[in-house]
mmCIF file of C-alpha atoms in Angstrom:
data_model
loop_
_atom_site.group_PDB
_atom_site.id
_atom_site.type_symbol
_atom_site.label_atom_id
_atom_site.label_comp_id
_atom_site.label_asym_id
_atom_site.label_seq_id
_atom_site.Cartn_x
_atom_site.Cartn_y
_atom_site.Cartn_z
ATOM 1 C CA VAL V 255 0.000 0.000 0.000
ATOM 2 C CA GLN V 256 1.308 3.409 -0.931
ATOM 3 C CA LEU V 257 -0.181 6.882 -0.939
ATOM 4 C CA GLN V 258 1.620 9.345 -3.182
ATOM 5 C CA GLN V 259 0.852 13.027 -2.751
ATOM 6 C CA SER V 260 1.348 15.955 -5.095
ATOM 7 C CA GLY V 261 4.193 18.413 -4.676
ATOM 8 C CA ALA V 262 4.616 21.545 -2.606
ATOM 9 C CA GLU V 263 2.443 24.555 -3.402
ATOM 10 C CA LEU V 264 3.048 28.281 -2.985
ATOM 11 C CA VAL V 265 -0.247 30.142 -3.174
ATOM 12 C CA ARG V 266 -1.428 33.689 -2.691
ATOM 13 C CA PRO V 267 -3.711 34.706 0.180
ATOM 14 C CA GLY V 268 -7.340 34.415 -0.819
ATOM 15 C CA ALA V 269 -6.643 31.822 -3.487
ATOM 16 C CA SER V 270 -7.512 28.118 -3.528
ATOM 17 C CA VAL V 271 -5.334 25.056 -3.927
ATOM 18 C CA LYS V 272 -6.116 21.440 -4.784
ATOM 19 C CA ILE V 273 -3.758 18.706 -3.664
ATOM 20 C CA SER V 274 -3.879 15.067 -4.628
ATOM 21 C CA CYS V 275 -3.248 11.665 -3.081
ATOM 22 C CA LYS V 276 -2.879 8.696 -5.442
ATOM 23 C CA ALA V 277 -3.340 5.225 -3.978
ATOM 24 C CA PHE V 278 -1.376 2.160 -5.029
ATOM 25 C CA GLY V 279 -1.407 -1.454 -3.973
ATOM 26 C CA TYR V 280 -4.996 -1.974 -2.880
ATOM 27 C CA THR V 281 -8.555 -1.605 -4.095
ATOM 28 C CA PHE V 282 -9.138 2.140 -3.804
ATOM 29 C CA THR V 283 -12.828 1.883 -2.984
ATOM 30 C CA ASN V 284 -12.236 -0.428 -0.005
ATOM 31 C CA HIS V 285 -10.857 2.138 2.462
ATOM 32 C CA HIS V 286 -11.519 5.709 3.512
ATOM 33 C CA ILE V 287 -9.033 8.426 2.688
ATOM 34 C CA ASN V 288 -8.483 10.818 5.584
ATOM 35 C CA TRP V 289 -6.714 14.172 5.543
ATOM 36 C CA VAL V 290 -4.611 15.565 8.399
ATOM 37 C CA LYS V 291 -3.076 19.032 8.850
ATOM 38 C CA GLN V 292 0.207 19.769 10.612
ATOM 39 C CA ARG V 293 1.370 23.339 11.028
ATOM 40 C CA PRO V 294 5.163 23.898 11.374
ATOM 41 C CA GLY V 295 6.366 22.620 14.729
ATOM 42 C CA GLN V 296 2.807 21.814 15.776
ATOM 43 C CA GLY V 297 0.611 18.801 16.340
ATOM 44 C CA LEU V 298 -1.821 16.930 14.115
ATOM 45 C CA ASP V 299 -5.353 18.008 13.220
ATOM 46 C CA TRP V 300 -7.853 15.698 11.510
ATOM 47 C CA ILE V 301 -9.654 17.458 8.649
ATOM 48 C CA GLY V 302 -12.070 14.795 7.461
ATOM 49 C CA TYR V 303 -12.445 11.685 5.375
ATOM 50 C CA ILE V 304 -14.038 10.537 2.164
ATOM 51 C CA ASN V 305 -15.343 7.068 1.387
ATOM 52 C CA PRO V 306 -14.251 6.417 -2.206
ATOM 53 C CA TYR V 307 -16.922 3.713 -2.587
ATOM 54 C CA ASN V 308 -19.871 6.107 -2.335
ATOM 55 C CA ASP V 309 -18.271 9.585 -2.097
ATOM 56 C CA TYR V 310 -19.584 10.015 1.468
ATOM 57 C CA THR V 311 -17.675 12.677 3.358
ATOM 58 C CA SER V 312 -17.275 13.524 7.026
ATOM 59 C CA TYR V 313 -15.619 16.790 8.055
ATOM 60 C CA ASN V 314 -14.225 18.149 11.265
ATOM 61 C CA GLN V 315 -16.482 21.121 11.992
ATOM 62 C CA LYS V 316 -13.476 23.446 12.158
ATOM 63 C CA PHE V 317 -12.640 22.687 8.524
ATOM 64 C CA LYS V 318 -16.141 22.887 7.065
ATOM 65 C CA GLY V 319 -16.133 25.531 4.373
ATOM 66 C CA LYS V 320 -12.335 25.407 4.206
ATOM 67 C CA ALA V 321 -11.713 21.909 2.838
ATOM 68 C CA THR V 322 -13.574 19.975 0.135
ATOM 69 C CA LEU V 323 -12.812 16.285 -0.367
ATOM 70 C CA THR V 324 -13.360 14.459 -3.631
ATOM 71 C CA VAL V 325 -12.139 11.336 -5.399
ATOM 72 C CA ASP V 326 -11.573 10.111 -8.933
ATOM 73 C CA LYS V 327 -12.145 6.371 -8.834
ATOM 74 C CA SER V 328 -10.844 5.905 -12.371
ATOM 75 C CA SER V 329 -7.358 6.988 -11.287
ATOM 76 C CA SER V 330 -7.524 5.895 -7.611
ATOM 77 C CA THR V 331 -6.844 9.470 -6.589
ATOM 78 C CA ALA V 332 -8.251 11.530 -3.743
ATOM 79 C CA TYR V 333 -8.250 15.304 -3.750
ATOM 80 C CA MET V 334 -8.526 18.013 -1.136
ATOM 81 C CA GLU V 335 -9.286 21.572 -2.158
ATOM 82 C CA LEU V 336 -8.581 24.344 0.321
ATOM 83 C CA SER V 337 -10.275 27.674 -0.292
ATOM 84 C CA SER V 338 -9.881 31.307 0.810
ATOM 85 C CA LEU V 339 -6.364 30.618 1.963
ATOM 86 C CA THR V 340 -4.720 32.598 4.769
ATOM 87 C CA SER V 341 -1.407 32.263 6.582
ATOM 88 C CA GLU V 342 -3.188 29.973 9.073
ATOM 89 C CA ASP V 343 -3.532 27.428 6.254
ATOM 90 C CA SER V 344 0.226 27.196 5.718
ATOM 91 C CA ALA V 345 0.984 23.638 6.778
ATOM 92 C CA VAL V 346 1.887 20.146 5.683
ATOM 93 C CA TYR V 347 -1.198 18.199 4.677
ATOM 94 C CA TYR V 348 -1.198 14.415 4.813
ATOM 95 C CA CYS V 349 -3.572 11.868 3.367
ATOM 96 C CA ALA V 350 -3.935 8.667 5.347
ATOM 97 C CA SER V 351 -5.839 5.413 5.087
ATOM 98 C CA GLU V 352 -7.002 2.848 7.656
ATOM 99 C CA GLY V 353 -5.978 0.081 5.270
ATOM 100 C CA GLY V 354 -8.440 -2.379 6.713
ATOM 101 C CA LEU V 355 -7.895 -1.585 10.362
ATOM 102 C CA TYR V 356 -10.459 0.106 12.604
ATOM 103 C CA TYR V 357 -11.910 3.344 11.308
ATOM 104 C CA GLY V 358 -9.727 6.203 12.431
ATOM 105 C CA THR V 359 -6.520 4.182 12.775
ATOM 106 C CA PHE V 360 -4.195 5.463 10.110
ATOM 107 C CA ALA V 361 -1.989 2.613 9.010
ATOM 108 C CA TYR V 362 -0.811 4.234 5.785
ATOM 109 C CA TRP V 363 0.234 7.821 5.191
ATOM 110 C CA GLY V 364 1.251 9.871 2.196
ATOM 111 C CA GLN V 365 4.540 11.724 2.299
ATOM 112 C CA GLY V 366 2.802 15.042 2.926
ATOM 113 C CA THR V 367 2.242 18.146 0.816
ATOM 114 C CA LEU V 368 3.588 21.489 2.016
ATOM 115 C CA VAL V 369 1.247 24.384 1.319
ATOM 116 C CA THR V 370 2.718 27.836 1.839
ATOM 117 C CA VAL V 371 0.386 30.825 1.721
ATOM 118 C CA SER V 372 2.313 33.980 0.972
ATOM 119 C CA ALA V 373 2.001 37.098 -1.134
ATOM 120 C CA ASP B 81 -15.111 17.113 20.699
ATOM 121 C CA ILE B 82 -12.987 14.742 22.776
ATOM 122 C CA GLN B 83 -9.829 16.420 24.069
ATOM 123 C CA MET B 84 -6.637 14.371 24.295
ATOM 124 C CA THR B 85 -3.967 15.496 26.766
ATOM 125 C CA GLN B 86 -0.478 14.030 26.615
ATOM 126 C CA SER B 87 2.323 14.222 29.143
ATOM 127 C CA PRO B 88 5.110 15.001 29.321
ATOM 128 C CA ALA B 89 5.428 17.444 26.413
ATOM 129 C CA SER B 90 9.108 16.584 26.185
ATOM 130 C CA LEU B 91 11.308 13.882 27.563
ATOM 131 C CA SER B 92 15.040 13.315 27.575
ATOM 132 C CA ALA B 93 16.333 9.762 27.915
ATOM 133 C CA SER B 94 19.343 7.606 27.151
ATOM 134 C CA VAL B 95 19.675 4.561 24.932
ATOM 135 C CA GLY B 96 18.704 1.491 26.933
ATOM 136 C CA GLU B 97 16.344 3.302 29.290
ATOM 137 C CA THR B 98 12.624 2.621 29.648
ATOM 138 C CA VAL B 99 10.183 5.497 29.192
ATOM 139 C CA THR B 100 6.437 5.930 29.556
ATOM 140 C CA ILE B 101 4.222 8.511 27.869
ATOM 141 C CA THR B 102 0.704 9.079 29.131
ATOM 142 C CA CYS B 103 -2.458 10.248 27.420
ATOM 143 C CA ARG B 104 -5.746 11.271 28.972
ATOM 144 C CA ALA B 105 -9.074 11.570 27.170
ATOM 145 C CA SER B 106 -11.703 14.098 28.223
ATOM 146 C CA GLU B 107 -14.341 11.376 28.183
ATOM 147 C CA ASN B 108 -14.573 7.592 28.052
ATOM 148 C CA ILE B 109 -13.158 6.283 24.765
ATOM 149 C CA TYR B 110 -13.079 2.634 25.890
ATOM 150 C CA SER B 111 -10.024 1.186 24.105
ATOM 151 C CA TYR B 112 -10.240 3.292 20.944
ATOM 152 C CA LEU B 113 -6.785 4.803 21.266
ATOM 153 C CA ALA B 114 -3.874 4.840 18.841
ATOM 154 C CA TRP B 115 -0.247 5.898 19.163
ATOM 155 C CA TYR B 116 1.960 7.266 16.391
ATOM 156 C CA GLN B 117 5.658 8.014 16.066
ATOM 157 C CA GLN B 118 6.846 10.859 13.885
ATOM 158 C CA LYS B 119 10.416 11.639 12.987
ATOM 159 C CA GLN B 120 11.508 15.078 11.856
ATOM 160 C CA GLY B 121 10.355 15.792 8.319
ATOM 161 C CA LYS B 122 8.563 12.441 7.973
ATOM 162 C CA SER B 123 4.984 11.219 8.056
ATOM 163 C CA PRO B 124 3.584 9.777 11.281
ATOM 164 C CA GLN B 125 3.786 6.007 11.644
ATOM 165 C CA LEU B 126 1.158 3.925 13.437
ATOM 166 C CA LEU B 127 2.573 2.072 16.450
ATOM 167 C CA VAL B 128 -0.432 0.901 18.460
ATOM 168 C CA TYR B 129 -4.199 0.837 17.958
ATOM 169 C CA ASN B 130 -7.088 -0.279 20.126
ATOM 170 C CA ALA B 131 -4.943 0.845 23.057
ATOM 171 C CA LYS B 132 -2.687 -2.218 23.114
ATOM 172 C CA THR B 133 -2.512 -3.856 19.665
ATOM 173 C CA LEU B 134 0.861 -3.383 18.017
ATOM 174 C CA ALA B 135 0.725 -2.394 14.363
ATOM 175 C CA GLU B 136 2.421 -4.666 11.852
ATOM 176 C CA GLY B 137 6.195 -4.527 12.043
ATOM 177 C CA VAL B 138 6.383 -2.575 15.311
ATOM 178 C CA PRO B 139 9.055 -3.941 17.681
ATOM 179 C CA SER B 140 7.876 -5.663 20.848
ATOM 180 C CA ARG B 141 9.737 -3.156 23.043
ATOM 181 C CA PHE B 142 6.724 -0.898 22.427
ATOM 182 C CA SER B 143 3.602 -1.587 24.451
ATOM 183 C CA GLY B 144 0.330 0.211 24.971
ATOM 184 C CA SER B 145 -2.074 -0.053 27.875
ATOM 185 C CA GLY B 146 -5.104 1.582 29.416
ATOM 186 C CA SER B 147 -8.806 1.986 28.824
ATOM 187 C CA GLY B 148 -11.530 4.509 29.510
ATOM 188 C CA THR B 149 -9.749 7.844 29.877
ATOM 189 C CA GLN B 150 -6.180 6.922 30.908
ATOM 190 C CA PHE B 151 -3.636 5.396 28.558
ATOM 191 C CA SER B 152 0.082 4.921 28.306
ATOM 192 C CA LEU B 153 2.773 3.997 25.811
ATOM 193 C CA LYS B 154 5.841 2.262 27.232
ATOM 194 C CA ILE B 155 9.101 1.870 25.382
ATOM 195 C CA ASN B 156 11.518 -0.650 26.872
ATOM 196 C CA SER B 157 15.241 -0.462 26.221
ATOM 197 C CA LEU B 158 15.241 2.672 24.073
ATOM 198 C CA GLN B 159 17.024 2.393 20.748
ATOM 199 C CA PRO B 160 18.559 5.277 18.748
ATOM 200 C CA GLU B 161 15.792 5.007 16.147
ATOM 201 C CA ASP B 162 13.086 5.563 18.808
ATOM 202 C CA PHE B 163 13.803 9.249 19.219
ATOM 203 C CA GLY B 164 11.258 11.584 17.722
ATOM 204 C CA SER B 165 7.736 12.768 18.532
ATOM 205 C CA TYR B 166 4.868 10.614 19.736
ATOM 206 C CA TYR B 167 1.162 11.347 19.440
ATOM 207 C CA CYS B 168 -1.890 9.680 20.877
ATOM 208 C CA GLN B 169 -5.191 9.856 18.988
ATOM 209 C CA HIS B 170 -8.643 8.558 19.787
ATOM 210 C CA HIS B 171 -10.548 6.611 17.147
ATOM 211 C CA TYR B 172 -13.877 6.570 19.000
ATOM 212 C CA GLY B 173 -15.855 8.283 16.271
ATOM 213 C CA THR B 174 -15.388 11.579 14.467
ATOM 214 C CA PRO B 175 -13.896 14.078 14.832
ATOM 215 C CA TYR B 176 -10.745 12.107 15.555
ATOM 216 C CA THR B 177 -8.437 14.196 17.734
ATOM 217 C CA PHE B 178 -4.759 13.949 18.601
ATOM 218 C CA GLY B 179 -2.839 14.730 21.733
ATOM 219 C CA GLY B 180 -0.385 17.612 21.665
ATOM 220 C CA GLY B 181 2.595 15.303 21.281
ATOM 221 C CA THR B 182 5.624 14.216 23.283
ATOM 222 C CA LYS B 183 9.087 14.963 21.963
ATOM 223 C CA LEU B 184 11.536 12.234 22.984
ATOM 224 C CA GLU B 185 15.141 13.401 22.811
ATOM 225 C CA ILE B 186 18.515 11.825 23.432
ATOM 226 C CA LYS B 187 20.082 12.693 26.786
#
């Protein structure tokens, strides 16, 4: 199992960015894809998950309106779009999958995507 | 939301020592508790889930215990590769939340 994320992004305040997470080595629709935020030198914050089987999403209330989760089953790729970016959104964003374990136990992680919001 | 509180925030120890990190949940999460290790610049790695089940490939010197609101991660005979940050996280329903982390450093 491998989750491969897109590269670092430098974006302007107020803009949006869409980052990707491509899954390898398992049936994409079998496991949720979760997204986690980590600001520099800080802890981990769960953003939400998407069920690739039926496109069902669950968001952390603090990220509703900020993050939008989607998938493309044909390419086994999950996406997270972040809108109205501010300096508070500068962080590394990880995708993670349970990989068959209990929901919410993240056995597999992408390498992370650094998003820098700067003018 | 369930709040997860870890202690200590930082810890200094020597190779060969035994250390314990604790995690407290703001409400009963039964055994729905996971532990992760993160090294600088790397993704977190799952160590333990369901409070005491070691993830695949995790050395047996790691052990998790606890239930309800009090949990701990014990590392016996510290190895050089064990240094880094550790996070607890509940998986008792959404939103999943993480503890603030414990940074384990070499003495």
